[in-house]
Coordinates of C-alpha atoms in Angstrom, one line a residue:
X1 CA -1.4 -5.6 -31.1
X2 CA -1.9 -2.3 -32.5
X3 CA -4.4 0.1 -30.9
X4 CA -6.9 2.7 -32.1
X5 CA -5.3 6.1 -31.3
X6 CA -8.8 7.8 -30.8
X7 CA -9.3 5.9 -27.7
X8 CA -9.3 8.5 -25.0
X9 CA -8.2 8.5 -22.5
X10 CA -6.0 5.7 -22.3
X11 CA -6.2 2.9 -19.5
X12 CA -2.8 3.5 -18.5
X13 CA 0.3 5.9 -18.8
X14 CA 1.1 4.5 -22.4
X15 CA 4.6 5.8 -22.6
X16 CA 7.9 4.2 -23.4
X17 CA 11.3 5.6 -22.2
X18 CA 14.5 6.0 -23.9
X19 CA 17.7 7.6 -22.4
X20 CA 21.4 7.2 -21.8
X21 CA 22.4 8.3 -18.2
X22 CA 22.4 12.0 -19.0
X23 CA 19.0 12.6 -20.8
X24 CA 15.6 10.7 -21.1
X25 CA 12.4 11.1 -23.0
X26 CA 9.0 9.7 -22.7
X27 CA 7.3 8.8 -26.0
X28 CA 3.7 8.1 -26.5
X29 CA 1.9 5.5 -28.4
X30 CA 1.9 7.5 -31.5
X31 CA 5.5 8.1 -31.4
X32 CA 5.5 11.7 -30.1
X33 CA 8.2 12.8 -27.6
X34 CA 5.7 14.2 -24.8
X35 CA 8.3 14.9 -22.0
X36 CA 12.0 15.3 -21.9
X37 CA 14.2 17.7 -19.7
X38 CA 17.1 19.1 -21.3
X39 CA 19.9 19.0 -20.9
X40 CA 19.4 17.1 -17.5
X41 CA 16.6 15.1 -15.6
X42 CA 15.6 18.1 -13.5
X43 CA 16.0 20.8 -16.0
X44 CA 13.5 22.8 -17.9
X45 CA 11.4 20.5 -19.9
X46 CA 11.6 21.4 -23.6
X47 CA 9.2 18.7 -24.3
X48 CA 6.5 19.0 -21.8
X49 CA 3.1 18.1 -23.7
X50 CA 2.5 15.5 -21.0
X51 CA 1.5 18.3 -18.8
X52 CA -0.6 20.1 -21.4
X53 CA 1.0 23.4 -21.9
X54 CA -1.6 26.1 -22.0
X55 CA 0.0 27.5 -25.2
X56 CA 0.0 24.0 -26.9
X57 CA 3.0 22.3 -28.3
X58 CA 5.8 20.8 -26.2
X59 CA 6.0 17.9 -28.4
X60 CA 8.2 16.4 -31.0
X61 CA 5.8 14.5 -33.3
X62 CA 6.2 12.2 -36.4
X63 CA 2.8 12.5 -37.6
X64 CA 1.4 10.1 -40.0
X65 CA -1.5 11.4 -42.0
X66 CA -4.7 9.7 -41.6
X67 CA -3.4 7.6 -38.8
X68 CA -5.4 4.3 -38.3
X69 CA -3.5 2.6 -35.7
X70 CA -0.2 2.2 -33.8
X71 CA 1.9 -0.2 -31.9
X72 CA 5.0 0.0 -29.9
X73 CA 7.7 -2.5 -28.6
X74 CA 11.1 -2.2 -27.4
X75 CA 14.1 -3.6 -29.3
X76 CA 14.6 -6.8 -26.9
X77 CA 17.0 -6.3 -24.0
X78 CA 17.5 -2.5 -25.0
X79 CA 16.5 0.9 -24.4
X80 CA 15.9 1.1 -27.9
X81 CA 12.0 2.0 -28.9
X82 CA 10.2 1.1 -31.8
X83 CA 7.0 2.6 -32.7
X84 CA 5.0 1.5 -35.8
X85 CA 2.2 3.7 -37.3
X86 CA -0.5 2.5 -39.8
X87 CA -2.7 4.9 -41.9
X88 CA -6.1 3.9 -43.6
X89 CA -4.7 3.5 -47.1
X90 CA -2.2 0.5 -46.2
X91 CA 0.7 2.9 -45.8
X92 CA 3.0 2.3 -42.6
X93 CA 6.1 3.8 -40.8
X94 CA 8.6 2.7 -38.3
X95 CA 9.9 5.2 -35.8
X96 CA 13.2 4.1 -33.9
X97 CA 14.0 6.2 -30.7
X98 CA 17.2 6.1 -28.6
X99 CA 19.6 8.0 -26.8
X100 CA 23.3 7.0 -27.8
X101 CA 25.0 5.1 -25.2
X102 CA 28.5 3.2 -25.8
X103 CA 31.9 3.0 -25.2
X104 CA 34.3 4.7 -27.5
X105 CA 37.8 6.5 -26.9
X106 CA 38.2 4.8 -23.4
X107 CA 34.8 6.3 -21.8
X108 CA 31.3 6.2 -22.1
X109 CA 29.5 8.1 -24.8
X110 CA 26.2 9.5 -23.3
X111 CA 25.7 12.9 -24.8
X112 CA 22.7 15.4 -24.4
X113 CA 21.3 13.7 -27.5
X114 CA 17.8 12.2 -28.9
X115 CA 18.1 10.3 -32.2
X116 CA 15.2 9.2 -34.0
X117 CA 15.0 7.3 -37.4
X118 CA 11.7 7.1 -39.4
X119 CA 11.4 4.8 -42.3
X120 CA 8.7 3.6 -44.5
X121 CA 7.3 0.1 -44.2
X122 CA 4.2 -0.3 -46.5
X123 CA 2.7 1.7 -49.2
X124 CA 2.8 5.5 -49.5
X125 CA 2.8 7.0 -46.1
X126 CA 2.8 10.8 -45.8
X127 CA 4.0 12.5 -42.7
X128 CA 4.7 15.6 -40.8
X129 CA 7.7 16.7 -38.4
X130 CA 6.1 18.7 -35.5
X131 CA 9.2 20.2 -33.7
X132 CA 7.5 22.1 -31.0
X133 CA 9.6 22.6 -27.9
X134 CA 8.7 25.1 -25.2
X135 CA 10.9 27.0 -22.6
X136 CA 10.3 27.9 -18.9
X137 CA 7.9 25.2 -18.3
X138 CA 5.7 25.9 -21.0
X139 CA 5.7 29.6 -20.7
X140 CA 7.5 30.5 -24.4
X141 CA 8.3 29.1 -27.6
X142 CA 11.9 29.0 -27.9
X143 CA 14.0 31.1 -30.4
X144 CA 15.0 29.0 -33.7
X145 CA 17.3 29.7 -36.3
X146 CA 17.8 27.5 -39.5
X147 CA 20.8 26.4 -41.2
X148 CA 21.5 24.7 -44.5
X149 CA 20.9 21.3 -42.8
X150 CA 19.9 22.2 -39.2
X151 CA 17.8 24.3 -36.9
X152 CA 19.0 25.7 -33.9
X153 CA 16.8 25.9 -30.7
X154 CA 17.8 28.4 -27.8
X155 CA 16.2 26.3 -24.8
X156 CA 16.0 27.7 -21.4
X157 CA 18.9 25.8 -20.0
X158 CA 21.2 25.0 -23.2
X159 CA 21.1 25.4 -26.8
X160 CA 20.6 22.2 -29.2
X161 CA 20.7 21.6 -32.8
X162 CA 18.6 19.4 -34.8
X163 CA 20.5 18.0 -37.9
X164 CA 18.5 16.1 -40.4
X165 CA 18.3 14.7 -43.9
X166 CA 14.9 16.1 -44.1
X167 CA 15.1 19.7 -45.7
X168 CA 14.7 22.5 -43.1
X169 CA 11.6 24.1 -44.4
X170 CA 9.5 20.9 -44.0
X171 CA 10.4 20.6 -40.5
X172 CA 10.4 24.3 -39.9
X173 CA 7.0 24.8 -41.4
X174 CA 5.6 21.3 -40.4
X175 CA 5.0 20.7 -44.0
X176 CA 3.6 17.2 -45.1
X177 CA 5.8 14.9 -47.4
X178 CA 5.8 11.6 -49.0
X179 CA 8.2 9.3 -47.0
X180 CA 9.8 7.3 -49.6
X181 CA 13.0 6.7 -47.9
X182 CA 14.6 6.7 -44.4
X183 CA 14.6 10.0 -42.4
X184 CA 17.2 10.7 -39.7
X185 CA 17.0 13.3 -36.9
X186 CA 19.8 13.9 -34.4
X187 CA 18.8 16.5 -31.7
X188 CA 22.0 17.2 -29.8
X189 CA 25.0 19.5 -29.0
X190 CA 25.1 22.7 -31.1
X191 CA 28.1 21.5 -33.2
X192 CA 28.4 20.5 -36.7
X193 CA 27.8 16.8 -37.5
X194 CA 30.9 15.7 -39.5
X195 CA 29.1 12.8 -41.4
X196 CA 25.8 12.1 -42.9
X197 CA 22.8 12.0 -40.3
X198 CA 22.1 8.5 -42.0
X199 CA 25.8 7.2 -41.2
X200 CA 25.8 8.8 -37.7
X201 CA 22.5 7.3 -36.8
X202 CA 23.2 4.0 -38.2
X203 CA 26.6 3.7 -36.3
X204 CA 25.0 4.9 -33.1
X205 CA 22.1 2.7 -33.1
X206 CA 24.4 -0.2 -33.7
X207 CA 26.6 0.5 -30.9
X208 CA 23.8 1.6 -28.5
X209 CA 22.2 -2.0 -29.1
X210 CA 25.3 -3.7 -28.4
X211 CA 25.8 -1.9 -25.2
X212 CA 22.6 -2.8 -23.8
X213 CA 22.7 -6.2 -25.1
X214 CA 25.9 -6.7 -23.3
X215 CA 24.6 -5.0 -20.1
X216 CA 21.7 -7.5 -20.0
X217 CA 23.8 -10.3 -20.8
X218 CA 25.7 -10.1 -17.3
X219 CA 22.7 -9.6 -15.2
X220 CA 22.0 -12.5 -12.9
X221 CA 18.0 -12.7 -13.6
X222 CA 15.5 -15.2 -12.4
X223 CA 14.4 -18.4 -14.2
X224 CA 11.0 -17.0 -14.4
X225 CA 9.4 -13.4 -15.6
X226 CA 12.7 -12.8 -17.5
X227 CA 11.5 -10.1 -19.8
X228 CA 9.8 -8.4 -17.1
X229 CA 12.8 -8.4 -14.8
X230 CA 15.1 -7.2 -17.8
X231 CA 12.8 -4.4 -18.8
X232 CA 12.6 -3.1 -15.0
X233 CA 16.3 -3.4 -14.8
X234 CA 17.1 -1.2 -17.7
X235 CA 14.5 1.2 -16.6
X236 CA 16.3 1.7 -13.2
X237 CA 19.4 2.2 -15.2
X238 CA 18.1 5.1 -17.3
X239 CA 16.8 6.6 -13.9
X240 CA 20.6 7.0 -12.6
X241 CA 22.3 10.4 -13.7
X242 CA 25.8 9.0 -14.7
X243 CA 27.6 12.5 -14.1
X244 CA 27.2 12.3 -10.4
X245 CA 25.7 8.5 -9.4
X246 CA 22.3 10.3 -8.2
X247 CA 19.4 8.0 -8.9
X248 CA 16.0 9.9 -9.4
X249 CA 12.8 8.5 -8.0
X250 CA 11.1 9.0 -11.4
X251 CA 11.6 11.2 -14.6
X252 CA 8.6 13.2 -14.3
X253 CA 6.9 16.1 -12.0
X254 CA 3.1 16.4 -11.0
X255 CA 1.4 13.3 -12.3
X256 CA -1.3 12.9 -9.6
X257 CA -1.5 10.1 -7.5
X258 CA -5.3 10.1 -8.3
X259 CA -7.8 12.1 -10.3
X260 CA -8.9 15.5 -8.9
X261 CA -6.0 15.4 -6.1
X262 CA -3.4 17.8 -5.3
X263 CA -0.9 14.9 -4.5
X264 CA 1.3 16.3 -7.3
X265 CA 5.0 16.0 -6.6
X266 CA 8.2 16.6 -8.3
X267 CA 10.2 13.3 -8.3
X268 CA 13.0 14.2 -10.5
X269 CA 15.5 14.1 -7.5
X270 CA 17.5 11.8 -5.6
X271 CA 15.8 10.5 -2.4
X272 CA 18.6 8.5 -0.6
X273 CA 16.0 5.9 0.5
X274 CA 14.4 5.3 -3.0
X275 CA 18.0 5.3 -4.5
X276 CA 19.1 2.7 -2.0
X277 CA 16.2 0.6 -2.8
X278 CA 17.3 0.8 -6.5
X279 CA 20.8 -0.1 -5.8
X280 CA 19.8 -3.2 -3.6
X281 CA 17.6 -4.6 -6.5
X282 CA 20.4 -4.0 -9.0
X283 CA 22.8 -5.5 -6.7
X284 CA 20.8 -8.8 -6.7
X285 CA 20.9 -8.9 -10.4
X286 CA 24.8 -8.4 -10.3
X287 CA 24.7 -4.9 -11.8
X288 CA 27.2 -3.4 -9.0
X289 CA 28.5 -0.5 -10.9
X290 CA 25.2 1.5 -10.0
X291 CA 26.1 1.2 -6.4
X292 CA 29.3 2.4 -6.8
X293 CA 28.4 5.3 -8.6
X294 CA 25.7 6.1 -6.1
X295 CA 28.0 5.6 -3.1
X296 CA 30.2 8.2 -4.6
X297 CA 27.5 10.4 -4.9
X298 CA 26.2 9.8 -1.2
X299 CA 30.0 10.5 -0.2
X300 CA 30.0 13.7 -2.0
X301 CA 27.1 14.7 0.1
X302 CA 28.2 13.9 3.4
X303 CA 32.2 14.7 2.9
X304 CA 32.2 16.8 6.0
X305 CA 33.3 16.3 9.5
X306 CA 30.1 17.8 11.0
X307 CA 27.5 15.6 12.6
X308 CA 24.5 17.6 11.0
X309 CA 21.4 15.4 10.3
X310 CA 21.3 14.3 6.8
X311 CA 18.3 15.3 4.6
X312 CA 16.1 12.7 2.7
X313 CA 16.3 14.4 -0.8
X314 CA 18.9 16.1 -2.9
X315 CA 19.4 17.5 -6.3
X316 CA 21.0 15.4 -8.8
X317 CA 24.1 17.7 -8.7
X318 CA 24.2 17.5 -4.9
X319 CA 21.6 20.5 -4.4
X320 CA 20.3 20.6 -0.8
X321 CA 17.5 23.3 -1.1
X322 CA 14.7 22.1 -3.6
X323 CA 12.5 24.9 -3.1
X324 CA 9.0 24.3 -4.1
X325 CA 6.8 26.1 -6.6
X326 CA 3.9 26.0 -9.1
X327 CA 4.3 26.7 -12.7
X328 CA 1.0 28.4 -13.9
X329 CA 1.8 27.7 -17.9
X330 CA 1.5 24.1 -17.4
X331 CA -2.2 22.8 -16.8
X332 CA -1.1 19.5 -15.7
X333 CA -1.5 15.8 -16.6
X334 CA -4.9 15.7 -18.2
X335 CA -5.3 18.9 -16.9
X336 CA -5.1 18.1 -13.4
X337 CA -3.1 20.7 -11.7
X338 CA -1.1 22.2 -9.8
X339 CA 2.2 21.5 -11.6
X340 CA 5.0 21.7 -9.0
X341 CA 8.7 22.3 -9.3
X342 CA 10.9 21.4 -6.5
X343 CA 9.9 19.5 -3.4
X344 CA 9.6 20.7 0.1
X345 CA 10.6 17.3 1.5
X346 CA 14.1 18.6 1.5
X347 CA 13.0 20.5 4.7
X348 CA 12.0 17.1 6.4
X349 CA 13.4 14.9 9.0
X350 CA 13.3 11.4 7.7
X351 CA 15.4 9.1 10.1
X352 CA 15.3 5.9 8.1
X353 CA 18.0 7.6 5.3
X354 CA 20.9 6.5 7.6
X355 CA 20.1 3.0 7.6
X356 CA 19.3 3.3 3.8
X357 CA 22.7 4.6 3.1
X358 CA 24.6 1.8 5.1
X359 CA 22.4 -0.9 3.6
X360 CA 23.0 0.4 0.1
X361 CA 27.0 0.3 0.8
X362 CA 27.1 -2.9 2.6
X363 CA 27.8 -5.1 -0.6
X364 CA 30.8 -3.0 -1.2
X365 CA 32.8 -4.7 1.4
X366 CA 31.6 -8.1 0.9
X367 CA 31.4 -8.7 -2.9
X368 CA 34.5 -10.0 -4.2
X369 CA 33.9 -9.0 -7.9
X370 CA 34.0 -5.3 -7.0
X371 CA 37.6 -3.7 -8.1
X372 CA 37.8 -1.2 -5.4
X373 CA 36.2 -2.8 -2.4
X374 CA 35.4 -0.8 0.7
X375 CA 38.1 -0.5 3.2
X376 CA 38.7 0.9 6.7
X377 CA 38.4 4.5 5.4
X378 CA 35.1 3.9 3.8
X379 CA 33.9 2.1 7.0
X380 CA 34.7 5.2 8.9
X381 CA 32.9 7.4 6.4
X382 CA 29.7 5.1 6.9
X383 CA 30.2 5.4 10.5
X384 CA 28.9 8.8 10.6
X385 CA 25.6 7.4 9.5
X386 CA 25.6 5.0 12.3
X387 CA 26.2 7.7 14.8
X388 CA 23.5 9.7 13.5
X389 CA 21.4 6.6 13.6
X390 CA 22.0 6.1 17.2
X391 CA 21.3 9.7 17.8
X392 CA 18.0 9.8 15.7
X393 CA 16.4 6.5 16.1
X394 CA 14.1 7.6 18.8
X395 CA 13.4 11.2 17.6
X396 CA 10.1 12.0 15.7
X397 CA 10.3 12.4 12.1
X398 CA 8.0 12.8 9.1
X399 CA 8.4 9.0 8.1
X400 CA 9.2 7.4 4.8
X401 CA 5.9 8.8 3.5
X402 CA 6.8 12.3 4.2
X403 CA 3.9 13.5 6.2
X404 CA 3.7 17.4 6.0
X405 CA 1.6 17.9 8.9
X406 CA 2.6 15.7 11.7
X407 CA 5.6 13.9 13.2
X408 CA 6.1 10.7 15.4
X409 CA 8.5 8.1 16.0
X410 CA 8.0 5.7 13.1
X411 CA 8.7 2.3 13.6
X412 CA 10.2 1.9 10.2
X413 CA 12.5 4.9 10.8
X414 CA 13.8 3.5 14.0
X415 CA 14.3 0.0 12.5
X416 CA 16.5 1.3 9.8
X417 CA 18.5 3.0 12.3
X418 CA 19.1 -0.3 13.8
X419 CA 19.9 -1.6 10.4
X420 CA 22.6 0.9 10.0
X421 CA 23.9 -0.3 13.4
X422 CA 23.8 -4.1 12.6
X423 CA 25.2 -3.6 9.4
X424 CA 28.1 -1.6 10.6
X425 CA 28.7 -4.4 13.1
X426 CA 29.0 -6.9 10.2
X427 CA 31.3 -4.8 8.1
X428 CA 33.6 -4.2 11.1
X429 CA 33.9 -8.0 11.6
X430 CA 34.6 -8.5 8.2
X431 CA 37.2 -6.0 8.1
X432 CA 38.7 -7.2 11.5
X433 CA 37.7 -4.3 13.4
X434 CA 36.8 -6.1 16.5
X435 CA 36.4 -3.1 18.8
X436 CA 34.2 -1.3 16.4
X437 CA 32.2 -4.5 15.6
X438 CA 31.6 -4.8 19.7
X439 CA 30.5 -1.1 19.7
X440 CA 27.9 -1.2 16.8
X441 CA 26.7 -4.8 18.0
X442 CA 25.9 -3.3 21.5
X443 CA 24.0 -0.2 19.9
X444 CA 22.1 -2.7 17.6
X445 CA 21.0 -5.0 20.4
X446 CA 20.0 -2.3 22.8
X447 CA 18.1 -0.3 20.1
X448 CA 16.2 -3.5 19.0
X449 CA 14.8 -4.3 22.4
X450 CA 13.7 -0.6 22.8
X451 CA 11.9 -0.7 19.3
X452 CA 9.9 -4.0 20.0
X453 CA 8.8 -2.6 23.5
X454 CA 7.5 0.5 21.7
X455 CA 6.2 -0.5 18.3
X456 CA 4.4 -3.9 19.4
X457 CA 0.6 -3.2 20.6
X458 CA -0.2 -6.0 22.9
X459 CA -4.1 -4.8 22.6
X460 CA -4.2 -5.1 18.8
X461 CA -1.8 -8.0 18.5
X462 CA 0.5 -6.5 15.8
X463 CA 3.3 -4.1 15.0
X464 CA 2.2 -0.6 14.8
X465 CA 3.3 2.4 12.5
X466 CA 4.6 4.7 15.5
X467 CA 5.7 4.2 18.9
X468 CA 2.6 3.7 21.2
X469 CA 0.3 4.2 18.1
X470 CA -2.6 2.2 16.8
X471 CA -2.3 2.5 13.0
X472 CA -0.7 0.3 10.5
X473 CA 1.2 1.2 7.4
X474 CA 2.9 -1.0 4.7
X475 CA 6.5 -0.2 5.5
X476 CA 6.0 -2.6 8.6
X477 CA 6.1 -5.4 6.0
X478 CA 9.7 -4.6 5.5
X479 CA 10.7 -5.7 9.1
X480 CA 11.7 -9.2 8.3
X481 CA 13.4 -8.1 4.7
X482 CA 16.0 -6.0 6.9
X483 CA 16.4 -8.6 9.3
X484 CA 15.0 -6.9 12.3
X485 CA 12.6 -9.9 12.9
X486 CA 12.5 -13.5 11.4
X487 CA 9.6 -13.9 9.1
X488 CA 8.1 -16.6 10.9
X489 CA 8.2 -14.8 14.2
X490 CA 4.4 -14.9 15.1
X491 CA 4.4 -11.1 15.8
X492 CA 5.4 -10.4 12.2
X493 CA 3.1 -13.0 10.8
X494 CA 0.0 -11.6 12.8
X495 CA 1.2 -8.0 11.3
X496 CA 1.3 -9.2 7.7
X497 CA -2.3 -10.5 8.2
X498 CA -3.5 -7.5 9.9
X499 CA -2.1 -5.5 7.1
X500 CA -3.6 -7.4 4.3
X501 CA -7.0 -7.1 6.0
X502 CA -6.8 -3.2 6.7
X503 CA -4.8 -2.0 3.7
X504 CA -5.9 -4.5 1.1
X505 CA -8.3 -3.6 -1.6
X506 CA -8.7 -6.5 -3.5
X507 CA -5.3 -7.5 -5.1
X508 CA -3.8 -4.1 -4.2
X509 CA -2.4 -2.7 -1.1
X510 CA -2.5 0.9 0.2
X511 CA 0.5 2.4 2.0
X512 CA -2.0 3.4 4.9
X513 CA -5.5 4.3 5.0
X514 CA -5.7 6.9 8.0
X515 CA -6.2 10.3 6.6
X516 CA -3.4 12.6 6.0
X517 CA -2.6 16.3 5.2
X518 CA -4.4 15.7 1.9
X519 CA -7.4 13.6 3.0
X520 CA -7.8 9.9 2.5
X521 CA -5.5 8.1 -0.1
X522 CA -7.4 7.1 -3.1
X523 CA -5.1 4.9 -5.1
X524 CA -2.9 1.8 -3.9
X525 CA 1.0 2.4 -3.7
X526 CA 2.3 -0.4 -6.1
X527 CA 5.6 -1.0 -4.5
X528 CA 3.5 -1.7 -1.2
X529 CA 1.6 -4.5 -3.1
X530 CA 4.9 -6.1 -4.2
X531 CA 6.2 -5.8 -0.4
X532 CA 2.9 -7.4 0.7
X533 CA 3.6 -10.2 -2.1
X534 CA 7.1 -10.8 -0.7
X535 CA 5.9 -11.0 2.9
X536 CA 3.0 -13.5 2.0
X537 CA 6.0 -15.8 0.3
X538 CA 8.3 -15.2 3.4
X539 CA 5.6 -16.4 5.6
X540 CA 4.8 -19.6 3.9
X541 CA 2.0 -18.5 1.4
X542 CA 4.0 -18.6 -1.9
X543 CA 1.1 -19.7 -4.0
X544 CA -1.0 -16.9 -3.1
X545 CA 2.0 -14.6 -3.6
X546 CA 2.5 -15.6 -7.0
X547 CA -1.2 -15.1 -8.1
X548 CA -1.1 -11.7 -6.8
X549 CA 2.2 -11.3 -8.5
X550 CA 1.0 -12.5 -11.9
X551 CA -1.9 -10.1 -11.6
X552 CA 0.3 -7.1 -10.8
X553 CA 2.8 -8.0 -13.9
X554 CA -0.8 -7.7 -16.0
X555 CA -1.1 -4.2 -14.8
X556 CA 2.0 -3.1 -16.4
X557 CA 1.5 -0.8 -19.2
X558 CA 1.9 -2.3 -22.9
X559 CA 5.8 -1.6 -22.7
X560 CA 6.0 -3.4 -19.4
X561 CA 6.4 -0.4 -17.2
X562 CA 4.8 1.0 -13.9
X563 CA 3.9 4.3 -12.4
X564 CA 3.7 5.0 -8.7
X565 CA -0.1 4.1 -8.0
X566 CA -2.7 1.9 -9.3
X567 CA -6.5 2.6 -8.9
X568 CA -8.2 -0.5 -7.6
X569 CA -11.2 -0.4 -9.4
X570 CA -9.9 0.0 -13.0
X571 CA -6.0 -0.7 -12.5
X572 CA -5.5 2.6 -14.1
X573 CA -1.9 4.2 -13.5
X574 CA -1.7 7.1 -11.5
X575 CA 1.5 9.0 -10.1
X576 CA 5.1 10.0 -11.5
X577 CA 6.5 7.7 -14.2
X578 CA 8.4 5.4 -14.6
X579 CA 8.5 5.1 -10.9
X580 CA 11.9 3.2 -9.7
X581 CA 10.0 2.3 -6.6
X582 CA 7.5 0.1 -8.6
X583 CA 10.3 -1.3 -11.0
X584 CA 12.3 -2.2 -7.7
X585 CA 9.2 -4.2 -6.2
X586 CA 8.9 -6.1 -9.5
X587 CA 12.4 -7.2 -9.5
X588 CA 12.8 -8.2 -5.7
X589 CA 9.3 -10.1 -6.0
X590 CA 10.4 -11.9 -8.9
X591 CA 13.6 -12.8 -7.5
X592 CA 11.8 -14.3 -4.5
X593 CA 9.2 -16.0 -6.3
X594 CA 10.8 -17.6 -9.3
X595 CA 11.8 -21.2 -9.6
X596 CA 15.5 -21.7 -9.4
X597 CA 17.6 -22.3 -12.4
X598 CA 18.8 -25.6 -11.4
X599 CA 15.2 -26.7 -10.3
X600 CA 13.8 -25.8 -13.7
X601 CA 16.2 -27.2 -15.9

């Protein structure tokens, strides 16, 4: 249903995302591009209105005069977004947004380019084009020069050209005009467009639709909740930077985890853990090319014979140092600052990364559909992760929640180090490397015994978050998923029950409730709710799991997307967007809970 655009604030981050593996853009319910970093996911945001630039602007809007209501939807099974705006006089327009992605000349075409088509639907609509990019995180208006049919913008990190069949002065001065025919906009490389904007847009739209329809067609989706899973899968695909294979945790920075908090972080980087979750989810759907590209990214990171520890997060073009700073010219999402660029988590020790890399890579050795399967050389490169896992498993770290003020030997980190050894043993067996299989099997067995001894709290009757600790955190829900314990092990069942009681708030789950460096958490962590749903199903409480899953699906934004966090009282979205963790959780829970195709038909 169309929504009243005057409702403020919206109950959700009511944004859609378009992209092509090189660039991405977030578009609000009025059809304005409010966030896009150009020319890469982690570059200066030319469109930064989402974070309230103090000088105004930072958007690319198609404004319908006398707007009454609006509605949005995706072209089914694609990353093409359609926004319809209606005025008070019976006029209506349709905005089609996409970033071209299709195969041509034997390779994938995915340029630094955003494309828009605006066409009249009813009546006599009048519109204005508001093209208001900013430079240097909102600090400056970029220099712009006009040509006969284009405007050139010198952005902070690139120069891009807007080519259109709308007269240049109408765009340059934001003059209103009657929309009596389709208008086309191509914002891309500073090169001459050798065909009319209408012809280029028409063909690019056709080919981009065909690409996404073909990609979705070969997904191995569950019988139930197909639309939700497909939208989540497409969104995950949009978060992989194709040039290197890196997968970002989210496309934004500094959307706070709760109102009034300083938990504002930059997620436009590749956490090895988060990316591994994404790879495993897409693998379950049969989209294994994401894994192959990501493994190339990781192997480029670890292409050294040194036995140095591996950091938890890197830039999308292999940057190792992501120095954190505050940008003063952006007031923040809904004015909630600070806005941070960079992320000091790169300085941390997070020992689960070794298991994350191995788990993400394991299917490469077993899936016979893959053209270049893992071989002995690939295995030897992965063994470095195992060696580090053995060395670091029982060393204090910041954990997967990235505590900035304390360290401990976290149960989840240690269990993921066990997983690295366990999977290396399986891979070595598959490759016929009997000596290496015994080597890694012995390490896995010994490590598991030590972890069980130190992470089980007999007095409390459940596993705890850290060796010798007394607290719970939601990562313990994954102990069965990674195979560390059987899901029906009484110790795991007791831990699931304790987590539901201690960390649950209605139908939402917190990652932990103990105060951290920034106080007590205020919002639930969405993937943790999905983990709890999966754990309920694994321990025999399938009906309750399905009920919670349906309720969480209802909390998606109108386009089927999720941010990082949800406020339990209101269901309002907080945290960076779209969050790969959350979309991964949706896919995995749906795959576990859905009826099987053979049982349904």
